[in-house]
XYZ file of C-alpha atoms in Angstrom:
114
model
C 11.095 41.740 -14.347
C 8.501 43.816 -12.535
C 8.799 44.657 -8.852
C 5.498 44.427 -6.960
C 4.790 44.011 -3.283
C 3.061 40.835 -2.271
C 0.103 42.924 -1.106
C -0.295 44.558 -4.522
C 0.048 41.174 -6.226
C -2.690 39.752 -3.978
C -4.909 42.673 -5.032
C -4.303 41.734 -8.680
C -5.336 38.150 -7.966
C -8.506 39.393 -6.257
C -9.244 41.653 -9.225
C -8.735 38.723 -11.608
C -11.164 36.642 -9.547
C -13.710 39.448 -9.792
C -13.657 39.064 -13.595
C -14.835 35.441 -13.385
C -18.589 35.299 -14.051
C -20.641 34.743 -10.902
C -22.349 31.751 -12.482
C -18.962 30.004 -12.507
C -17.673 31.104 -9.114
C -20.900 29.831 -7.546
C -20.086 26.380 -8.936
C -16.594 26.311 -7.431
C -16.574 23.963 -4.469
C -14.055 23.145 -1.754
C -11.200 25.139 -3.293
C -8.861 27.786 -1.900
C -6.798 30.208 -3.964
C -3.506 31.372 -2.501
C -0.595 33.536 -3.505
C 2.693 31.742 -2.999
C 6.144 33.219 -3.276
C 7.882 30.737 -5.551
C 6.848 27.628 -7.504
C 8.077 24.102 -6.835
C 9.739 24.192 -10.272
C 11.028 27.129 -12.335
C 8.686 28.529 -14.952
C 5.480 27.463 -13.226
C 3.110 30.440 -12.877
C 0.231 28.644 -11.178
C -0.692 25.202 -9.924
C -3.960 23.382 -9.291
C -3.852 20.548 -6.774
C -6.970 18.595 -5.986
C -9.853 16.595 -7.384
C -11.535 18.352 -10.332
C -15.288 18.791 -10.110
C -15.725 16.419 -13.059
C -14.032 13.589 -11.144
C -15.937 13.921 -7.892
C -18.515 11.263 -7.247
C -20.597 9.941 -4.415
C -17.435 9.001 -2.522
C -16.133 12.563 -2.486
C -16.314 13.660 1.118
C -13.819 14.460 3.842
C -11.249 15.824 1.399
C -9.136 18.842 2.198
C -9.918 21.766 -0.100
C -8.396 21.828 -3.552
C -5.610 24.367 -3.756
C -4.823 26.848 -6.484
C -1.442 28.515 -6.031
C -0.537 31.633 -7.977
C 3.218 32.236 -7.932
C 3.971 35.883 -7.245
C 7.699 36.082 -7.912
C 7.602 33.850 -10.995
C 4.887 35.908 -12.693
C 6.723 39.142 -11.897
C 9.935 37.611 -13.273
C 8.448 36.806 -16.690
C 6.734 40.161 -17.190
C 8.344 43.370 -18.441
C 5.631 45.854 -17.450
C 2.987 46.215 -14.745
C 0.292 45.820 -17.424
C 1.812 42.491 -18.439
C 1.642 41.367 -14.793
C -2.070 42.247 -14.647
C -2.752 40.268 -17.826
C -0.608 37.292 -16.795
C -2.278 37.106 -13.382
C -5.697 37.060 -15.072
C -4.620 34.352 -17.521
C -3.068 32.244 -14.752
C -6.093 32.537 -12.456
C -8.487 31.553 -15.272
C -6.182 28.694 -16.324
C -6.012 27.190 -12.835
C -9.737 27.615 -12.169
C -10.362 25.786 -15.440
C -8.432 22.821 -14.020
C -10.790 22.869 -11.008
C -13.620 22.464 -13.525
C -11.831 19.510 -15.131
C -10.444 21.228 -18.226
C -6.991 19.875 -19.073
C -3.996 21.720 -20.532
C -4.558 20.423 -24.064
C -8.092 21.810 -24.154
C -6.978 25.093 -22.575
C -4.342 25.473 -25.298
C -6.990 24.808 -27.951
C -9.115 27.561 -26.399
C -6.182 30.006 -26.343
C -5.548 29.904 -22.584
C -2.114 28.253 -22.900
């Protein structure tokens, strides 16, 4: 387990977001990314809740923003070093953003983003 302040963890999430190519972040729409303390179920490092871009049609309006939650304490609990936390945050952020783009877990696993 790695001890990090919430503020430092939020910085890591921001740094991970900065690694996403601008061409992709410009396509993200109606989504908010938050750091949450603990997941709704043990072992969950991140969670995407919303309507993926690939499923939005003409009737998509008036929806609350999609939400990507990155779970601070859970990620710190599964990592042994600060460097592992940095890498796991990056993997989790990319994984959850991929869900926003409509990429499911099976495809993410095939691509090595398990």
